[in-house]
Amino acid sequence: VQLQAFGGGLVQAGGSLRLSCAASGRTLSEYATGWFRQAPGKEREFVAAIRQIGGHTYYADSVKGRFAVSRDNAKNTAYLQMNSLKPEDTAVYYCAAGRLILSSLRNYEAYNYWGHGTVVTVSS
């Protein structure tokens, strides 16, 4: 499956952005979809994920209540709605897909397919 992430940009603190992850080649709902981010000088970290089974969602504590992950099966696209953005949310955001078990959802090494990152910059 090929993934393309887009929707990043520059936004002021408190603002919102919606990232999209468009899939081609396979049906995205057959895979868990994860969102990860990497800030300069830091390791890649888990942000959110939606399971292939049941569409259950999972979040990092740092974004819980502010971000929402979803999937539109008709469009073969996953989304990351980001609200109440903070400067510390500034990073390159990546979407990824894989057939994962629950315990692996937060582990970026477990994902098989990755899109190119999209840059999110939150100004204070």
Coordinates of C-alpha atoms in Angstrom, one line a residue:
V1 CA 0.0 0.0 0.0
Q2 CA 1.3 3.5 -0.9
L3 CA 0.6 6.3 1.5
Q4 CA 0.7 10.0 1.0
A5 CA 0.4 12.4 3.9
F6 CA -0.5 16.0 3.4
G7 CA -2.2 18.9 5.2
G8 CA 0.6 20.3 7.2
G9 CA 1.4 24.0 7.5
L10 CA 2.0 26.9 9.8
V11 CA -0.6 27.7 12.4
Q12 CA -0.7 29.8 15.6
A13 CA -0.9 28.2 19.0
G14 CA -4.5 27.3 19.7
G15 CA -5.3 26.7 16.1
S16 CA -6.3 23.6 14.2
L17 CA -5.1 21.5 11.3
R18 CA -6.3 18.4 9.6
L19 CA -3.8 16.0 8.2
S20 CA -4.8 13.5 5.6
C21 CA -3.2 10.1 4.7
A22 CA -4.4 8.9 1.3
A23 CA -3.8 5.3 0.5
S24 CA -3.5 3.6 -2.9
G25 CA -2.8 0.1 -4.0
R26 CA -4.7 -1.6 -1.2
T27 CA -7.7 -1.0 1.0
L28 CA -6.6 1.1 4.0
S29 CA -9.2 -0.4 6.3
E30 CA -7.4 -3.7 6.1
Y31 CA -4.5 -2.2 8.0
A32 CA -4.0 -0.3 11.2
T33 CA -3.1 3.3 10.5
G34 CA -0.8 5.1 12.8
W35 CA 0.4 8.7 13.0
F36 CA 3.8 9.5 14.3
R37 CA 5.8 12.7 14.6
Q38 CA 9.5 13.7 14.8
A39 CA 10.7 17.0 16.1
P40 CA 14.2 18.2 15.3
G41 CA 16.7 16.4 17.4
K42 CA 14.2 14.0 18.9
E43 CA 13.1 10.5 18.2
R44 CA 10.0 9.6 16.3
E45 CA 7.1 9.3 18.6
F46 CA 3.6 7.8 18.5
V47 CA 0.8 10.2 18.2
A48 CA -2.4 8.2 17.4
A49 CA -3.6 5.1 15.7
I50 CA -6.8 3.5 14.4
R51 CA -7.1 -0.2 14.3
Q52 CA -8.2 -2.2 11.2
I53 CA -10.7 -4.1 13.3
G54 CA -13.5 -2.1 14.7
G55 CA -11.8 1.2 14.1
H56 CA -10.8 1.6 17.7
T57 CA -8.6 4.6 18.3
Y58 CA -5.6 5.2 20.6
Y59 CA -3.6 8.3 21.5
A60 CA -0.5 9.5 23.1
D61 CA -1.1 11.1 26.4
S62 CA 0.3 14.4 25.1
V63 CA -2.4 14.7 22.5
K64 CA -5.4 13.0 24.1
G65 CA -8.4 15.3 24.1
R66 CA -6.9 17.5 21.4
F67 CA -6.3 15.2 18.4
A68 CA -8.7 12.8 16.8
V69 CA -7.8 10.1 14.3
S70 CA -10.4 8.8 11.9
R71 CA -10.8 6.9 8.6
D72 CA -13.1 7.3 5.6
N73 CA -13.2 3.9 3.9
A74 CA -15.0 5.3 0.8
K75 CA -12.1 7.7 0.2
N76 CA -9.4 5.2 1.4
T77 CA -8.0 8.0 3.5
A78 CA -7.2 8.4 7.2
Y79 CA -7.2 11.7 9.0
L80 CA -5.6 13.3 12.0
Q81 CA -7.7 16.3 13.3
M82 CA -5.4 18.4 15.5
N83 CA -7.0 21.1 17.7
S84 CA -5.7 23.4 20.4
L85 CA -2.3 23.1 18.8
K86 CA 0.8 24.0 20.9
P87 CA 4.3 25.0 19.9
E88 CA 5.5 21.6 21.2
D89 CA 3.4 19.9 18.5
T90 CA 5.8 21.3 15.9
A91 CA 7.2 18.3 14.0
V92 CA 7.2 16.3 10.8
Y93 CA 4.1 14.1 10.9
Y94 CA 4.1 10.7 9.3
C95 CA 1.3 8.3 8.6
A96 CA 2.0 4.6 8.5
A97 CA 0.1 1.3 8.0
G98 CA 0.5 -2.3 8.9
R99 CA -1.3 -5.4 10.0
L100 CA -0.6 -5.1 13.7
I101 CA -1.6 -6.6 17.0
L102 CA -2.9 -4.2 19.7
S103 CA 0.4 -4.2 21.6
S104 CA 2.4 -3.0 18.6
L105 CA 0.3 0.0 17.6
R106 CA 2.5 2.5 19.4
N107 CA 5.7 1.0 18.0
Y108 CA 6.8 2.7 14.8
E109 CA 9.1 -0.2 13.9
A110 CA 6.1 -2.5 13.6
Y111 CA 4.6 -0.6 10.7
N112 CA 5.3 -1.8 7.2
Y113 CA 4.3 1.1 5.1
W114 CA 5.1 4.8 5.4
G115 CA 4.1 8.0 3.7
H116 CA 6.4 11.0 3.3
G117 CA 6.1 13.4 6.2
T118 CA 4.2 16.6 6.3
V119 CA 5.5 19.5 8.3
V120 CA 3.5 21.1 11.1
T121 CA 4.8 24.3 12.6
V122 CA 2.9 25.9 15.5
S123 CA 4.0 29.4 16.4
S124 CA 3.6 30.8 19.9

